[in-house]
Short mmCIF file of C-alpha atoms in Angstrom, two decimals:
data_model
loop_
_atom_site.label_atom_id
_atom_site.label_comp_id
_atom_site.label_asym_id
_atom_site.label_seq_id
_atom_site.Cartn_x
_atom_site.Cartn_y
_atom_site.Cartn_z
CA MET A 1 21.51 -8.00 -23.40
CA SER A 2 21.28 -6.25 -20.04
CA ASP A 3 24.60 -6.32 -17.62
CA ALA A 4 22.01 -8.00 -15.00
CA LEU A 5 21.15 -10.63 -17.38
CA HIS A 6 24.71 -11.21 -18.47
CA ASP A 7 25.67 -11.99 -14.79
CA LEU A 8 23.05 -14.55 -14.55
CA GLU A 9 24.51 -16.47 -17.13
CA ARG A 10 27.66 -16.53 -15.65
CA PRO A 11 28.98 -19.49 -13.32
CA ALA A 12 28.79 -18.57 -9.83
CA PRO A 13 32.37 -18.16 -8.50
CA VAL A 14 33.86 -21.01 -6.66
CA GLU A 15 35.32 -20.27 -3.14
CA ILE A 16 38.04 -22.76 -2.40
CA GLY A 17 39.42 -22.76 1.28
CA TRP A 18 42.87 -24.02 1.93
CA ARG A 19 44.32 -25.07 5.41
CA ASN A 20 47.60 -26.10 4.41
CA ARG A 21 48.40 -27.59 7.85
CA PHE A 22 51.29 -29.72 6.65
CA ALA A 23 53.11 -26.84 5.25
CA ALA A 24 53.16 -25.00 8.93
CA LEU A 25 55.63 -27.92 9.96
CA GLY A 26 58.32 -25.64 8.28
CA GLU A 27 61.29 -26.08 5.99
CA ALA A 28 62.73 -29.05 7.76
CA PHE A 29 59.79 -31.23 6.21
CA ALA A 30 59.41 -29.85 2.80
CA THR A 31 61.04 -27.59 0.21
CA GLU A 32 58.70 -25.09 -1.34
CA LEU A 33 59.08 -25.01 -5.16
CA PRO A 34 56.78 -24.89 -8.32
CA ALA A 35 56.36 -27.49 -10.90
CA GLU A 36 58.07 -27.92 -14.22
CA PRO A 37 55.86 -26.45 -16.77
CA LEU A 38 54.18 -29.15 -19.00
CA PRO A 39 53.80 -28.34 -22.47
CA GLN A 40 50.53 -28.55 -24.35
CA PRO A 41 48.24 -30.20 -21.66
CA HIS A 42 45.18 -32.20 -22.40
CA TRP A 43 42.55 -34.12 -20.50
CA VAL A 44 42.94 -37.76 -20.29
CA ALA A 45 40.45 -38.57 -17.59
CA ARG A 46 38.57 -37.07 -14.62
CA SER A 47 36.55 -38.80 -11.56
CA ASP A 48 33.62 -36.87 -10.85
CA ALA A 49 33.16 -38.78 -7.54
CA CYS A 50 36.67 -37.65 -6.35
CA ALA A 51 35.56 -34.03 -7.40
CA ARG A 52 32.38 -34.18 -5.31
CA LEU A 53 34.51 -35.19 -2.24
CA LEU A 54 36.51 -31.89 -2.70
CA GLY A 55 33.46 -30.07 -3.28
CA LEU A 56 34.25 -29.00 -6.75
CA PRO A 57 31.30 -27.85 -9.07
CA ASP A 58 30.27 -30.12 -11.69
CA ASP A 59 31.95 -28.06 -14.41
CA TRP A 60 35.10 -27.55 -12.44
CA TRP A 61 37.27 -28.76 -15.37
CA ARG A 62 35.97 -26.62 -18.21
CA ARG A 63 35.47 -23.20 -16.27
CA ASP A 64 37.56 -20.38 -17.55
CA ASP A 65 37.88 -18.96 -14.13
CA LEU A 66 39.25 -21.82 -12.63
CA ARG A 67 42.11 -22.90 -15.55
CA ALA A 68 41.87 -26.53 -13.84
CA LEU A 69 43.90 -27.81 -16.71
CA ASP A 70 46.47 -25.58 -16.17
CA VAL A 71 46.43 -26.00 -12.42
CA PHE A 72 46.48 -29.87 -12.65
CA SER A 73 49.36 -29.82 -15.24
CA GLY A 74 51.54 -27.90 -12.99
CA ASN A 75 51.13 -24.76 -15.05
CA ALA A 76 49.20 -22.54 -12.82
CA LEU A 77 47.96 -22.42 -9.25
CA TRP A 78 45.03 -21.65 -7.62
CA GLN A 79 45.04 -18.89 -4.97
CA GLY A 80 46.06 -20.59 -1.72
CA MET A 81 47.98 -23.25 -3.03
CA ARG A 82 51.44 -23.77 -1.53
CA PRO A 83 53.59 -26.28 -3.75
CA ARG A 84 56.15 -28.02 -1.97
CA ALA A 85 58.04 -31.63 -1.97
CA SER A 86 58.25 -33.48 1.29
CA VAL A 87 61.47 -35.44 2.50
CA TYR A 88 61.41 -39.00 3.85
CA SER A 89 63.57 -42.14 4.09
CA GLY A 90 62.88 -45.63 4.16
CA HIS A 91 63.69 -49.16 3.77
CA GLN A 92 63.47 -50.38 -0.07
CA PHE A 93 62.93 -54.30 -0.54
CA GLY A 94 64.15 -54.58 2.99
CA VAL A 95 67.31 -52.44 2.64
CA TRP A 96 67.91 -48.87 4.26
CA ALA A 97 67.85 -46.67 1.64
CA GLY A 98 68.52 -43.45 3.35
CA GLN A 99 66.95 -40.23 2.19
CA LEU A 100 64.50 -40.44 -0.35
CA GLY A 101 61.36 -37.91 -0.68
CA ASP A 102 58.90 -36.68 -3.31
CA GLY A 103 61.14 -37.23 -6.28
CA ARG A 104 58.16 -36.57 -8.63
CA ALA A 105 55.63 -35.61 -6.53
CA LEU A 106 54.47 -31.99 -5.51
CA TRP A 107 52.03 -31.20 -2.51
CA LEU A 108 49.88 -28.41 -3.76
CA GLY A 109 48.02 -27.55 -0.52
CA GLU A 110 45.20 -29.08 1.72
CA ILE A 111 41.76 -28.07 0.58
CA ASP A 112 38.76 -27.42 3.10
CA ALA A 113 36.33 -29.91 1.63
CA PRO A 114 33.09 -30.91 2.73
CA GLY A 115 33.96 -34.14 3.99
CA GLY A 116 36.93 -32.91 5.93
CA PRO A 117 40.42 -31.28 4.74
CA HIS A 118 42.21 -33.41 2.04
CA GLU A 119 45.56 -32.78 0.47
CA LEU A 120 46.26 -32.67 -3.32
CA GLN A 121 49.60 -33.83 -4.81
CA LEU A 122 50.46 -33.63 -8.34
CA LYS A 123 52.45 -36.73 -9.44
CA GLY A 124 54.91 -36.41 -12.45
CA SER A 125 55.38 -32.59 -12.22
CA GLY A 126 59.06 -32.47 -12.66
CA ARG A 127 62.47 -32.50 -10.34
CA THR A 128 62.72 -31.75 -6.85
CA PRO A 129 65.29 -31.72 -4.68
CA TYR A 130 64.49 -35.45 -3.78
CA SER A 131 64.64 -36.57 -7.58
CA ARG A 132 67.80 -38.38 -7.16
CA MET A 133 69.31 -38.12 -10.64
CA GLY A 134 65.50 -38.61 -11.94
CA ASP A 135 63.51 -36.56 -14.29
CA GLY A 136 60.71 -36.02 -11.83
CA ARG A 137 58.32 -36.92 -14.61
CA ALA A 138 55.67 -39.69 -14.78
CA VAL A 139 54.25 -41.46 -18.28
CA LEU A 140 50.85 -41.83 -19.46
CA ARG A 141 51.05 -45.55 -18.90
CA SER A 142 51.75 -45.33 -15.09
CA SER A 143 49.54 -42.29 -14.68
CA ILE A 144 46.44 -43.99 -16.11
CA ARG A 145 47.18 -47.16 -13.99
CA GLU A 146 47.30 -45.23 -10.81
CA PHE A 147 44.21 -43.01 -11.62
CA LEU A 148 42.18 -46.18 -12.37
CA CYS A 149 43.20 -48.35 -9.35
CA SER A 150 42.70 -45.40 -6.82
CA GLU A 151 39.20 -44.91 -7.77
CA ALA A 152 38.58 -48.87 -8.30
CA MET A 153 39.95 -49.56 -4.81
CA TYR A 154 37.65 -46.83 -2.99
CA ALA A 155 34.84 -48.12 -5.06
CA LEU A 156 35.48 -51.65 -3.48
CA GLY A 157 35.83 -50.02 0.17
CA ILE A 158 39.31 -50.19 0.75
CA PRO A 159 41.17 -47.30 2.41
CA THR A 160 43.22 -45.69 -0.53
CA THR A 161 44.52 -42.19 -1.64
CA ARG A 162 42.09 -41.02 -4.28
CA ALA A 163 42.68 -39.74 -7.87
CA LEU A 164 41.03 -36.43 -9.28
CA CYS A 165 42.43 -36.62 -13.02
CA VAL A 166 45.13 -37.30 -15.38
CA VAL A 167 46.46 -34.81 -17.93
CA GLY A 168 48.60 -35.87 -20.70
CA SER A 169 51.10 -34.20 -22.87
CA PRO A 170 53.37 -34.81 -26.00
CA LEU A 171 56.59 -34.07 -23.83
CA PRO A 172 58.90 -37.27 -24.43
CA VAL A 173 59.96 -39.05 -21.51
CA ARG A 174 62.43 -41.98 -21.43
CA ARG A 175 62.00 -45.20 -19.53
CA GLU A 176 62.42 -48.70 -20.99
CA GLU A 177 61.31 -47.03 -24.23
CA LEU A 178 60.42 -43.28 -25.15
CA GLU A 179 56.81 -42.50 -23.76
CA SER A 180 54.74 -39.38 -23.42
CA ALA A 181 54.38 -37.42 -20.03
CA ALA A 182 51.46 -37.39 -17.91
CA VAL A 183 50.41 -35.89 -14.46
CA VAL A 184 47.87 -37.47 -12.03
CA THR A 185 46.62 -35.57 -9.19
CA ARG A 186 46.13 -37.60 -5.87
CA VAL A 187 44.08 -36.72 -3.10
CA ALA A 188 44.47 -37.94 0.53
CA PRO A 189 43.56 -36.95 4.10
CA SER A 190 47.46 -37.12 4.45
CA PHE A 191 50.44 -38.38 2.34
CA ILE A 192 52.52 -38.91 5.61
CA ARG A 193 54.47 -42.42 5.54
CA PHE A 194 56.36 -44.47 7.73
CA GLY A 195 59.45 -43.16 5.93
CA HIS A 196 58.80 -39.47 7.31
CA PHE A 197 59.20 -40.75 10.79
CA GLU A 198 62.14 -43.04 9.95
CA HIS A 199 63.95 -40.03 8.26
CA PHE A 200 64.12 -37.89 11.26
CA ALA A 201 64.83 -40.62 13.53
CA ALA A 202 67.85 -41.66 11.52
CA ALA A 203 68.92 -38.35 11.54
CA GLY A 204 68.50 -38.04 15.11
CA GLN A 205 66.56 -34.99 14.80
CA HIS A 206 63.94 -35.85 17.69
CA ASP A 207 62.52 -32.49 17.85
CA ALA A 208 61.27 -32.50 14.29
CA LEU A 209 60.31 -36.28 15.07
CA ARG A 210 58.10 -35.32 18.09
CA ARG A 211 56.68 -32.35 15.82
CA LEU A 212 55.77 -34.85 13.16
CA ALA A 213 54.12 -37.23 15.55
CA ASP A 214 52.04 -34.49 17.53
CA PHE A 215 51.03 -33.24 13.99
CA VAL A 216 49.52 -36.70 12.99
CA ILE A 217 47.79 -37.19 16.48
CA ASP A 218 46.32 -33.83 16.59
CA HIS A 219 44.98 -33.66 12.86
CA HIS A 220 44.34 -37.25 12.10
CA LEU A 221 44.33 -39.53 15.19
CA PRO A 222 42.95 -37.30 17.83
CA ALA A 223 41.91 -40.02 20.20
CA CYS A 224 45.69 -40.97 20.75
CA ARG A 225 46.22 -37.57 22.34
CA ASP A 226 43.83 -39.14 25.44
CA ALA A 227 45.79 -42.04 25.91
CA ALA A 228 48.21 -42.48 28.71
CA GLU A 229 51.09 -42.76 26.35
CA PRO A 230 50.05 -40.69 23.00
CA TYR A 231 53.15 -41.84 21.15
CA ALA A 232 52.76 -45.61 21.84
CA ALA A 233 48.87 -45.15 21.07
CA LEU A 234 50.02 -43.57 17.55
CA LEU A 235 51.98 -46.64 16.68
CA GLU A 236 48.99 -48.88 17.86
CA ALA A 237 46.59 -46.97 15.56
CA ALA A 238 49.03 -47.46 12.83
CA THR A 239 49.40 -51.32 13.74
CA ARG A 240 45.51 -51.87 13.71
CA SER A 241 44.88 -50.11 10.61
CA THR A 242 47.70 -51.57 8.74
CA ALA A 243 46.43 -55.16 9.97
CA GLU A 244 42.81 -54.06 8.62
CA LEU A 245 44.12 -52.85 5.34
CA MET A 246 46.27 -55.93 4.56
CA ALA A 247 42.92 -58.25 5.33
CA GLN A 248 41.01 -56.16 2.66
CA TRP A 249 43.98 -56.52 0.24
CA GLN A 250 44.30 -60.30 0.66
CA ALA A 251 40.53 -60.81 0.53
CA VAL A 252 40.16 -59.23 -2.83
CA GLY A 253 43.42 -60.78 -4.38
CA PHE A 254 45.04 -57.30 -4.44
CA CYS A 255 48.86 -57.25 -4.80
CA HIS A 256 50.67 -53.96 -4.05
CA GLY A 257 54.09 -54.86 -5.66
CA VAL A 258 56.38 -52.50 -3.62
CA MET A 259 55.47 -52.47 -0.11
CA ASN A 260 58.60 -50.38 0.96
CA THR A 261 58.44 -48.26 4.31
CA ASP A 262 58.18 -45.21 2.27
CA ASN A 263 54.98 -46.54 0.58
CA MET A 264 53.37 -47.16 3.92
CA SER A 265 50.61 -45.02 4.94
CA ILE A 266 50.58 -43.59 8.59
CA LEU A 267 46.60 -43.56 8.00
CA GLY A 268 46.57 -47.00 6.70
CA LEU A 269 45.79 -46.14 3.32
CA THR A 270 46.64 -47.77 0.16
CA ILE A 271 49.50 -45.48 -1.09
CA ASP A 272 51.67 -45.33 -4.25
CA TYR A 273 50.11 -47.35 -7.04
CA GLY A 274 52.93 -48.91 -9.44
CA PRO A 275 53.39 -52.49 -10.24
CA PHE A 276 50.21 -53.40 -8.51
CA GLY A 277 48.04 -56.32 -9.82
CA PHE A 278 45.13 -58.30 -9.02
CA LEU A 279 44.96 -61.83 -9.14
CA ASP A 280 43.89 -63.77 -12.09
CA ALA A 281 44.75 -67.37 -11.68
CA PHE A 282 45.19 -67.84 -7.88
CA ASP A 283 48.75 -68.39 -7.02
CA PRO A 284 49.76 -67.21 -3.41
CA ALA A 285 53.11 -66.77 -4.54
CA HIS A 286 52.31 -64.73 -7.37
CA VAL A 287 54.67 -61.65 -7.66
CA CYS A 288 53.27 -58.66 -9.49
CA ASN A 289 56.23 -56.62 -9.64
CA HIS A 290 58.69 -57.70 -12.48
CA SER A 291 61.61 -55.80 -10.48
CA ASP A 292 60.91 -58.03 -7.37
CA ASP A 293 63.42 -60.88 -8.35
CA GLN A 294 63.52 -62.33 -4.92
CA GLY A 295 59.58 -62.25 -4.56
CA ARG A 296 59.54 -60.04 -1.37
CA TYR A 297 56.33 -58.70 -2.05
CA ALA A 298 54.52 -61.85 -3.20
CA TRP A 299 50.61 -61.84 -2.59
CA ALA A 300 51.07 -64.40 0.34
CA ARG A 301 53.82 -62.64 2.05
CA GLN A 302 52.28 -59.04 2.18
CA PRO A 303 50.94 -59.48 5.71
CA SER A 304 54.15 -60.42 7.06
CA VAL A 305 56.01 -57.62 5.30
CA ALA A 306 53.60 -55.17 6.55
CA TYR A 307 54.41 -56.27 10.06
CA TRP A 308 58.07 -55.92 9.22
CA ASN A 309 57.37 -52.52 8.37
CA LEU A 310 55.60 -51.66 11.37
CA HIS A 311 58.64 -52.70 13.46
CA ALA A 312 60.68 -50.28 11.15
CA LEU A 313 58.02 -47.64 12.32
CA ALA A 314 58.32 -48.66 15.91
CA GLN A 315 62.06 -48.01 15.80
CA ALA A 316 61.73 -44.71 14.27
CA LEU A 317 59.13 -43.99 17.22
CA LEU A 318 61.30 -45.31 19.76
CA PRO A 319 62.74 -41.97 20.81
CA LEU A 320 59.35 -40.69 21.62
CA VAL A 321 57.69 -44.09 22.93
CA GLY A 322 60.66 -44.65 25.51
CA SER A 323 61.15 -48.14 25.72
CA SER A 324 61.17 -51.33 23.47
CA GLU A 325 58.78 -53.01 25.63
CA ARG A 326 56.21 -50.37 25.16
CA ALA A 327 56.90 -50.21 21.31
CA LEU A 328 56.65 -53.98 21.09
CA ALA A 329 53.27 -53.85 23.21
CA ALA A 330 51.84 -51.35 20.65
CA LEU A 331 52.77 -53.85 17.61
CA GLU A 332 51.16 -57.06 19.62
CA PRO A 333 47.50 -56.50 18.30
CA TYR A 334 48.76 -56.97 14.61
CA LYS A 335 48.72 -60.57 14.35
CA ASP A 336 45.21 -61.16 15.96
CA ASP A 337 43.86 -57.93 14.29
CA PHE A 338 44.88 -59.47 10.90
CA ALA A 339 43.42 -63.00 11.48
CA ARG A 340 40.67 -61.71 12.95
CA ALA A 341 39.81 -59.44 9.97
CA LEU A 342 40.81 -61.89 7.37
CA THR A 343 38.75 -64.62 8.62
CA ALA A 344 35.75 -62.13 8.77
CA ARG A 345 36.11 -60.96 5.48
CA LEU A 346 36.62 -64.65 4.23
CA ARG A 347 33.31 -65.53 6.00
CA THR A 348 31.56 -63.06 4.24
CA LYS A 349 32.73 -63.66 1.03
CA LEU A 350 31.27 -67.31 1.67
CA GLY A 351 28.06 -66.02 2.60
CA LEU A 352 27.93 -67.28 6.18
CA ALA A 353 25.77 -65.03 8.37
CA THR A 354 26.93 -66.57 11.57
CA GLU A 355 30.39 -67.45 13.18
CA GLY A 356 31.49 -71.01 13.16
CA GLU A 357 34.30 -72.84 14.62
CA GLY A 358 35.55 -74.21 11.44
CA ASP A 359 35.14 -71.13 9.34
CA GLY A 360 38.74 -70.70 9.04
CA ALA A 361 39.64 -74.01 7.88
CA LEU A 362 36.58 -73.94 5.21
CA ALA A 363 37.84 -70.79 3.78
CA ASP A 364 41.57 -72.07 3.93
CA ASP A 365 40.82 -75.32 2.07
CA LEU A 366 38.70 -73.61 -0.59
CA LEU A 367 41.73 -71.40 -1.26
CA ARG A 368 44.24 -74.38 -1.40
CA ALA A 369 41.72 -76.05 -3.91
CA MET A 370 42.06 -72.89 -6.00
CA ALA A 371 45.54 -72.41 -5.94
CA ALA A 372 46.02 -76.21 -6.87
CA ASP A 373 43.96 -75.53 -9.97
CA ARG A 374 44.97 -72.24 -10.41
CA VAL A 375 41.48 -70.93 -10.48
CA ASP A 376 40.48 -67.59 -11.21
CA PHE A 377 40.23 -65.74 -7.72
CA THR A 378 37.53 -62.96 -8.70
CA ILE A 379 35.41 -65.32 -10.96
CA ALA A 380 35.58 -68.04 -8.31
CA PHE A 381 34.01 -66.26 -5.43
CA ARG A 382 31.70 -64.16 -7.79
CA ARG A 383 30.16 -67.62 -9.17
CA LEU A 384 29.95 -69.08 -5.62
CA ALA A 385 27.36 -66.89 -4.91
CA GLY A 386 24.99 -69.12 -7.00
CA PHE A 387 25.80 -72.07 -5.15
CA VAL A 388 22.88 -74.34 -4.05
CA PRO A 389 23.44 -77.19 -1.54
CA GLY A 390 22.60 -80.44 -3.03
CA ALA A 391 22.78 -79.12 -6.75
CA ALA A 392 25.35 -79.61 -9.57
CA ASN A 393 26.57 -75.96 -9.09
CA ASP A 394 28.53 -76.38 -12.47
CA ALA A 395 29.11 -72.53 -12.81
CA VAL A 396 31.53 -72.97 -9.99
CA ARG A 397 32.47 -76.62 -10.24
CA ASP A 398 33.80 -76.39 -13.65
CA LEU A 399 36.37 -73.73 -12.68
CA PHE A 400 38.22 -76.72 -10.96
CA ILE A 401 40.29 -79.36 -12.68
CA GLU A 402 40.29 -81.67 -9.70
CA ARG A 403 36.42 -81.91 -9.37
CA ALA A 404 36.54 -84.36 -6.86
CA ALA A 405 38.50 -82.12 -4.50
CA PHE A 406 35.74 -79.26 -5.09
CA ASP A 407 33.11 -82.03 -4.44
CA ASP A 408 34.53 -82.79 -1.10
CA TRP A 409 34.79 -79.15 -0.05
CA ALA A 410 31.50 -78.42 -1.59
CA ALA A 411 29.79 -81.18 0.76
CA ARG A 412 31.35 -79.55 3.87
CA TYR A 413 30.23 -76.10 2.65
CA ALA A 414 26.49 -77.19 2.08
CA ALA A 415 26.46 -78.61 5.63
CA ARG A 416 27.98 -75.60 6.95
CA LEU A 417 25.24 -73.42 5.19
CA GLN A 418 22.39 -75.99 6.41
CA ARG A 419 23.54 -75.39 9.89
CA GLU A 420 22.67 -72.00 9.88
CA ALA A 421 19.59 -72.47 7.71
CA SER A 422 20.83 -70.28 5.10
CA VAL A 423 18.36 -68.85 2.58
CA ASP A 424 20.03 -69.45 -1.12
CA ALA A 425 18.82 -65.88 -2.57
CA GLU A 426 19.56 -64.04 0.61
CA ARG A 427 22.97 -65.41 0.70
CA ALA A 428 23.39 -64.66 -2.88
CA ALA A 429 22.88 -61.08 -2.41
CA ARG A 430 25.20 -60.74 0.39
CA MET A 431 27.76 -62.41 -1.39
CA ASN A 432 27.60 -60.14 -4.55
CA ARG A 433 28.00 -57.05 -2.21
CA VAL A 434 31.28 -58.09 -1.17
CA ASN A 435 32.66 -60.24 -4.06
CA PRO A 436 33.41 -57.84 -7.04
CA LYS A 437 32.55 -58.49 -10.52
CA TYR A 438 34.78 -56.19 -11.83
CA VAL A 439 38.35 -55.32 -10.81
CA LEU A 440 41.36 -53.81 -12.47
CA ARG A 441 43.08 -56.49 -14.10
CA ASN A 442 46.11 -55.95 -15.70
CA HIS A 443 44.99 -56.52 -19.46
CA LEU A 444 41.95 -54.08 -18.84
CA ALA A 445 44.56 -51.40 -18.05
CA GLU A 446 46.76 -52.22 -20.68
CA ALA A 447 44.06 -52.09 -23.42
CA ALA A 448 42.92 -48.60 -21.99
CA ILE A 449 46.62 -47.48 -22.26
CA ARG A 450 47.06 -48.54 -25.90
CA HIS A 451 44.09 -46.88 -26.85
CA ALA A 452 45.14 -43.60 -25.08
CA ARG A 453 48.73 -43.75 -26.52
CA GLY A 454 46.69 -43.55 -29.88
CA GLY A 455 44.95 -40.46 -28.40
CA ASP A 456 41.66 -42.20 -27.89
CA PHE A 457 40.74 -41.84 -24.15
CA ASP A 458 37.11 -43.49 -24.40
CA GLU A 459 38.27 -46.61 -23.06
CA THR A 460 40.01 -45.06 -19.88
CA ARG A 461 36.68 -43.38 -19.10
CA ARG A 462 34.48 -46.20 -19.88
CA LEU A 463 36.67 -48.28 -17.83
CA LEU A 464 36.23 -45.89 -14.83
CA ARG A 465 32.72 -46.10 -14.83
CA VAL A 466 32.65 -49.89 -14.79
CA LEU A 467 35.08 -49.90 -11.86
CA GLU A 468 33.05 -47.18 -9.88
CA ARG A 469 30.36 -50.22 -9.56
CA PRO A 470 32.30 -53.39 -8.96
CA TYR A 471 29.53 -55.13 -7.42
CA ASP A 472 26.73 -54.49 -9.77
CA GLU A 473 25.99 -56.98 -12.46
CA GLN A 474 26.36 -54.45 -15.58
CA PRO A 475 25.33 -57.14 -18.03
CA GLU A 476 26.42 -54.50 -20.95
CA HIS A 477 30.07 -54.59 -19.62
CA ALA A 478 30.15 -58.13 -18.80
CA ALA A 479 33.17 -58.70 -20.90
CA TYR A 480 35.25 -56.62 -18.55
CA ALA A 481 34.52 -59.60 -16.09
CA ASP A 482 35.52 -62.22 -18.43
CA PHE A 483 38.70 -64.40 -18.16
CA PRO A 484 42.12 -62.59 -18.94
CA PRO A 485 42.89 -63.41 -22.56
CA ASP A 486 46.15 -65.49 -23.24
CA TRP A 487 48.10 -62.70 -23.90
CA ALA A 488 47.57 -61.06 -20.37
CA SER A 489 50.23 -63.51 -18.92
CA THR A 490 53.05 -61.68 -20.95
CA ILE A 491 52.27 -58.13 -19.41
CA GLU A 492 54.93 -57.24 -17.45
CA VAL A 493 54.97 -54.40 -14.66
CA SER A 494 57.97 -52.90 -12.65
CA CYS A 495 58.94 -50.00 -10.36
CA SER A 496 58.91 -47.83 -13.55
CA SER A 497 55.17 -48.61 -14.14
#
């Protein structure tokens, strides 16, 4: 074979540009260090959608010139990567915890992707100066959960960090029991948290605090620079994006589980998937984190906890904002923004095309009836798309124990639909675009994990494909949308999950 023909068969070289703007902030913000080597790495799962976001070629994971398996296990670097662990502080379960930081995460760099710069981060890559006596590792169980939920939330349209891949290893890691190690590669426009600001404010390092705020404004929220008071505008932007995020979580029945200030994104992204869960039987007091003895992070409390966390952020930014009055004014939009956003989302979940004065009460009363009978959250809203005024509507009615209570609500709902001349087929189509059929229920993740522990990763990959299309019927995968099995109620997830 001639050299010319041989060259034609080689894959085109991949040119990956790196900006690494966060690294330019300096040593006060992060410690540069390599990942700890991961022995005998192997692929567990990859997200093609996330790879496309980053502009990687379709065969990125198997190309010899990219050595992706080595890179995303922490055993090698692409040219331009600058690994470092960042420092931050925060409140954990409402108590000031002092200095924290990337105890098992490592920032690789910022790729100049087609859709804009995105940071890459390894989670589970070994000890850092912020590991606080931990081993810096993640286990296969938690890595699969984070990988699947990151991509599932993106498919649901909820702001989130993304996940490119999971790499496994036979390396033993001790948690409640001995498990195998894994590394998940996370992707986001920025991993800056409320806790980053709290760290420099608590240390009295106001110059560093200003540099951090300027960095976020200049690179992520440039509209704040044009405001009369840019730092107050930064706080207000975080307030509004957080309010919108909380409305989206509540509307889809998502429980984060550990809403500490160090787990809150300054850009309003869902970040740090640990003991999360989607509601099965609807219980507003549901606590998905087995470590949360006081129920601080129950589903119904999430919006108020977010508001509390925003106050902690405001306190941290106070040296820049200048006065408590200005800071409080920047927080003021939260309650109205959240209420407005949640009401709007509940209205769309009910298929209402117009705004009505009693829409909030109509949605609230449905939720109360669902809570009273522990009705499955996702299934109820999905089945409601088939509601027809004047019909029996057994598919949704049979979910309720107290049929009379549902019948009373259904009569009000039917009257509301008739007032706007709702067309059943059109409404059903609208509702099925906002009420998912498929969410990452704990028992689905658990089944994938059990297969993976036995060396079978097909279930993780199959589940990813289902979750990437949460609003589609996918009749071949209908079992993934069924009621959870009895054993699902015994699953416990905690901060080690």
